[in-house]
Amino acid sequence: MKRNSGWKSILRSAECREVLAQVAALRKKGERVYPIQKDVFRAFEDCPFKEVRVVILGQDPYFREGQAIGRAFAVSESTTKVPPSLKNIFKEVRHDYPTRLMPKPSLELESWAKQGVFLLNTTLTVAHGRPNSHANIGWKEAVTIPTLKKLSAGREHLVFMLWGAPAKLFEEFLDQRRHLVLKAGHPSRPSLTGFRKCGHFRKANDYLSEHDIEPVIWTIGKADS
């Protein structure tokens, strides 16, 4: 964790340590847990509190081996089968910016993270092959809710993207007088109708620009060969 990142009060709390102890116990028993330990707080390491501009709220990490890297919706560059949700997110970026040159996007979404896009899952770990398996071990109470409350009260003019019903449950912790809260269906196949053409990427940048905040360059990636 970077010095003066602004997250220490949450990530070093007794509640967070208790959840980490539960996860460590599961790993010790032989449960395959994703992401690997060093990447559990990667989204926080990417974005110090004062540098966050946009929050994209996911559900829990990908539950297949070699995919989860600690950023919501992102996968390792070595992934051979890109998850449908990530494919659909890239399609929406292209929809919002159809005339802009669209380089090959980075599957790890590193360029977004470096620009202050906080890719936060509401649950930070998951067991192999079992989606939502760690949803009730305390991540939300120990980390997610305190993080959203801290951002909502301590910053101004942030953009929060809540995709899918589980993410929308956290709307109550956000002050919509101070921030822009965007809601849509989840980008996975079952709820794609509610996500397609939601326009969130352009809406986010329009809001940031209106408040004299540098917009996000959503289309950064390696150029096609």
mmCIF file of C-alpha atoms in Angstrom, residues 63-211:
data_model
loop_
_atom_site.group_PDB
_atom_site.id
_atom_site.type_symbol
_atom_site.label_atom_id
_atom_site.label_comp_id
_atom_site.label_asym_id
_atom_site.label_seq_id
_atom_site.Cartn_x
_atom_site.Cartn_y
_atom_site.Cartn_z
ATOM 1 C CA PHE A 63 -13.768 -17.443 -10.253
ATOM 2 C CA ARG A 64 -11.709 -19.221 -12.921
ATOM 3 C CA GLU A 65 -7.995 -19.816 -12.575
ATOM 4 C CA GLY A 66 -5.671 -17.151 -13.929
ATOM 5 C CA GLN A 67 -8.286 -14.426 -14.504
ATOM 6 C CA ALA A 68 -8.821 -12.303 -11.373
ATOM 7 C CA ILE A 69 -6.165 -9.665 -10.733
ATOM 8 C CA GLY A 70 -7.783 -7.501 -8.052
ATOM 9 C CA ARG A 71 -9.484 -4.987 -10.364
ATOM 10 C CA ALA A 72 -13.217 -5.292 -11.004
ATOM 11 C CA PHE A 73 -13.942 -6.631 -14.516
ATOM 12 C CA ALA A 74 -10.244 -6.782 -15.453
ATOM 13 C CA VAL A 75 -8.410 -10.015 -16.266
ATOM 14 C CA SER A 76 -4.804 -11.021 -16.777
ATOM 15 C CA GLU A 77 -3.347 -10.295 -20.218
ATOM 16 C CA SER A 78 -2.587 -14.005 -20.477
ATOM 17 C CA THR A 79 -6.303 -14.849 -20.412
ATOM 18 C CA THR A 80 -7.251 -16.676 -23.604
ATOM 19 C CA LYS A 81 -11.026 -16.437 -23.205
ATOM 20 C CA VAL A 82 -12.139 -12.887 -22.402
ATOM 21 C CA PRO A 83 -15.214 -12.833 -20.112
ATOM 22 C CA PRO A 84 -18.436 -11.627 -21.800
ATOM 23 C CA SER A 85 -18.804 -8.793 -19.281
ATOM 24 C CA LEU A 86 -15.441 -7.289 -20.244
ATOM 25 C CA LYS A 87 -16.167 -7.681 -23.957
ATOM 26 C CA ASN A 88 -19.458 -5.837 -23.506
ATOM 27 C CA ILE A 89 -17.770 -3.053 -21.537
ATOM 28 C CA PHE A 90 -15.374 -2.473 -24.431
ATOM 29 C CA LYS A 91 -18.322 -2.440 -26.849
ATOM 30 C CA GLU A 92 -19.938 0.330 -24.822
ATOM 31 C CA VAL A 93 -16.761 2.395 -24.918
ATOM 32 C CA ARG A 94 -16.784 2.058 -28.702
ATOM 33 C CA HIS A 95 -20.465 3.006 -28.769
ATOM 34 C CA ASP A 96 -19.824 6.169 -26.751
ATOM 35 C CA TYR A 97 -16.755 7.136 -28.807
ATOM 36 C CA PRO A 98 -17.389 5.712 -32.290
ATOM 37 C CA THR A 99 -15.230 8.208 -34.176
ATOM 38 C CA ARG A 100 -12.181 7.990 -31.910
ATOM 39 C CA LEU A 101 -9.347 5.673 -32.864
ATOM 40 C CA MET A 102 -9.856 2.579 -30.729
ATOM 41 C CA PRO A 103 -6.545 0.912 -29.958
ATOM 42 C CA LYS A 104 -6.538 -2.663 -28.771
ATOM 43 C CA PRO A 105 -7.713 -2.403 -25.142
ATOM 44 C CA SER A 106 -5.694 -3.750 -22.251
ATOM 45 C CA LEU A 107 -7.514 -6.617 -20.568
ATOM 46 C CA GLU A 108 -5.967 -5.583 -17.249
ATOM 47 C CA LEU A 109 -7.512 -2.082 -17.471
ATOM 48 C CA GLU A 110 -4.282 -0.664 -16.124
ATOM 49 C CA SER A 111 -4.599 2.567 -18.082
ATOM 50 C CA TRP A 112 -8.010 3.228 -16.516
ATOM 51 C CA ALA A 113 -6.663 2.583 -13.023
ATOM 52 C CA LYS A 114 -3.748 4.951 -13.601
ATOM 53 C CA GLN A 115 -6.253 7.697 -14.462
ATOM 54 C CA GLY A 116 -8.138 7.370 -11.192
ATOM 55 C CA VAL A 117 -10.765 4.822 -12.208
ATOM 56 C CA PHE A 118 -11.331 2.835 -9.030
ATOM 57 C CA LEU A 119 -12.269 -0.699 -10.128
ATOM 58 C CA LEU A 120 -13.800 -1.959 -6.895
ATOM 59 C CA ASN A 121 -15.525 -5.282 -6.317
ATOM 60 C CA THR A 122 -18.019 -5.345 -3.461
ATOM 61 C CA THR A 123 -16.495 -8.682 -2.400
ATOM 62 C CA LEU A 124 -12.725 -8.891 -2.771
ATOM 63 C CA THR A 125 -12.193 -12.657 -2.897
ATOM 64 C CA VAL A 126 -13.909 -15.742 -4.292
ATOM 65 C CA ALA A 127 -13.419 -19.516 -4.230
ATOM 66 C CA HIS A 128 -12.482 -21.378 -7.401
ATOM 67 C CA GLY A 129 -15.562 -22.249 -9.443
ATOM 68 C CA ARG A 130 -17.999 -20.794 -6.912
ATOM 69 C CA PRO A 131 -19.263 -17.286 -7.730
ATOM 70 C CA ASN A 132 -20.360 -15.234 -4.707
ATOM 71 C CA SER A 133 -18.862 -17.837 -2.365
ATOM 72 C CA HIS A 134 -17.255 -15.144 -0.185
ATOM 73 C CA ALA A 135 -20.173 -12.702 -0.343
ATOM 74 C CA ASN A 136 -21.099 -13.218 3.293
ATOM 75 C CA ILE A 137 -17.753 -13.326 5.081
ATOM 76 C CA GLY A 138 -17.731 -9.610 5.853
ATOM 77 C CA TRP A 139 -16.043 -7.803 2.958
ATOM 78 C CA LYS A 140 -18.983 -5.474 2.373
ATOM 79 C CA GLU A 141 -19.300 -4.402 5.979
ATOM 80 C CA ALA A 142 -15.553 -4.156 6.628
ATOM 81 C CA VAL A 143 -14.368 -2.614 3.367
ATOM 82 C CA THR A 144 -16.925 -1.797 0.670
ATOM 83 C CA ILE A 145 -19.404 0.281 2.654
ATOM 84 C CA PRO A 146 -16.736 2.223 4.596
ATOM 85 C CA THR A 147 -14.892 2.911 1.318
ATOM 86 C CA LEU A 148 -17.976 4.256 -0.439
ATOM 87 C CA LYS A 149 -18.955 6.349 2.582
ATOM 88 C CA LYS A 150 -15.448 7.804 2.808
ATOM 89 C CA LEU A 151 -15.409 8.726 -0.882
ATOM 90 C CA SER A 152 -18.921 10.150 -0.772
ATOM 91 C CA ALA A 153 -18.284 12.352 2.262
ATOM 92 C CA GLY A 154 -14.650 13.258 1.683
ATOM 93 C CA ARG A 155 -14.598 14.055 -2.017
ATOM 94 C CA GLU A 156 -16.726 16.047 -4.459
ATOM 95 C CA HIS A 157 -17.805 15.507 -8.061
ATOM 96 C CA LEU A 158 -16.966 11.843 -8.390
ATOM 97 C CA VAL A 159 -18.741 9.509 -10.797
ATOM 98 C CA PHE A 160 -20.078 6.208 -9.477
ATOM 99 C CA MET A 161 -21.115 3.534 -11.985
ATOM 100 C CA LEU A 162 -23.397 0.923 -10.433
ATOM 101 C CA TRP A 163 -23.967 -2.001 -12.791
ATOM 102 C CA GLY A 164 -26.476 -4.684 -11.876
ATOM 103 C CA ALA A 165 -28.843 -5.158 -8.958
ATOM 104 C CA PRO A 166 -26.169 -6.024 -6.344
ATOM 105 C CA ALA A 167 -24.217 -2.843 -7.108
ATOM 106 C CA LYS A 168 -27.338 -0.694 -6.979
ATOM 107 C CA LEU A 169 -27.886 -1.744 -3.360
ATOM 108 C CA PHE A 170 -24.963 0.505 -2.430
ATOM 109 C CA GLU A 171 -26.604 3.639 -3.814
ATOM 110 C CA GLU A 172 -27.868 4.534 -0.342
ATOM 111 C CA PHE A 173 -24.305 5.221 0.817
ATOM 112 C CA LEU A 174 -23.675 7.857 -1.859
ATOM 113 C CA ASP A 175 -24.558 11.553 -1.658
ATOM 114 C CA GLN A 176 -26.074 12.341 -5.042
ATOM 115 C CA ARG A 177 -26.004 16.061 -4.298
ATOM 116 C CA ARG A 178 -22.191 15.919 -4.401
ATOM 117 C CA HIS A 179 -21.638 13.206 -6.997
ATOM 118 C CA LEU A 180 -23.005 11.674 -10.195
ATOM 119 C CA VAL A 181 -24.449 8.194 -9.690
ATOM 120 C CA LEU A 182 -25.055 6.213 -12.886
ATOM 121 C CA LYS A 183 -27.044 2.967 -12.836
ATOM 122 C CA ALA A 184 -27.487 0.263 -15.471
ATOM 123 C CA GLY A 185 -27.845 -3.480 -15.861
ATOM 124 C CA HIS A 186 -24.832 -5.706 -15.411
ATOM 125 C CA PRO A 187 -22.621 -6.098 -18.513
ATOM 126 C CA SER A 188 -22.844 -9.894 -18.408
ATOM 127 C CA ARG A 189 -25.168 -11.660 -20.835
ATOM 128 C CA PRO A 190 -28.265 -12.194 -18.616
ATOM 129 C CA SER A 191 -28.808 -8.470 -18.029
ATOM 130 C CA LEU A 192 -27.138 -7.039 -21.106
ATOM 131 C CA THR A 193 -30.343 -5.344 -22.255
ATOM 132 C CA GLY A 194 -30.106 -2.967 -19.310
ATOM 133 C CA PHE A 195 -26.448 -2.198 -19.988
ATOM 134 C CA ARG A 196 -26.308 -1.779 -23.753
ATOM 135 C CA LYS A 197 -26.224 1.870 -24.879
ATOM 136 C CA CYS A 198 -26.283 3.136 -21.284
ATOM 137 C CA GLY A 199 -23.804 5.842 -22.310
ATOM 138 C CA HIS A 200 -21.994 5.811 -18.985
ATOM 139 C CA PHE A 201 -18.512 6.470 -20.328
ATOM 140 C CA ARG A 202 -19.490 9.630 -22.147
ATOM 141 C CA LYS A 203 -21.806 10.763 -19.332
ATOM 142 C CA ALA A 204 -18.961 10.367 -16.859
ATOM 143 C CA ASN A 205 -16.607 12.479 -18.943
ATOM 144 C CA ASP A 206 -19.248 15.130 -19.574
ATOM 145 C CA TYR A 207 -19.821 15.433 -15.819
ATOM 146 C CA LEU A 208 -16.114 15.608 -15.026
ATOM 147 C CA SER A 209 -15.566 18.274 -17.675
ATOM 148 C CA GLU A 210 -18.483 20.325 -16.348
ATOM 149 C CA HIS A 211 -16.696 20.458 -12.998
#
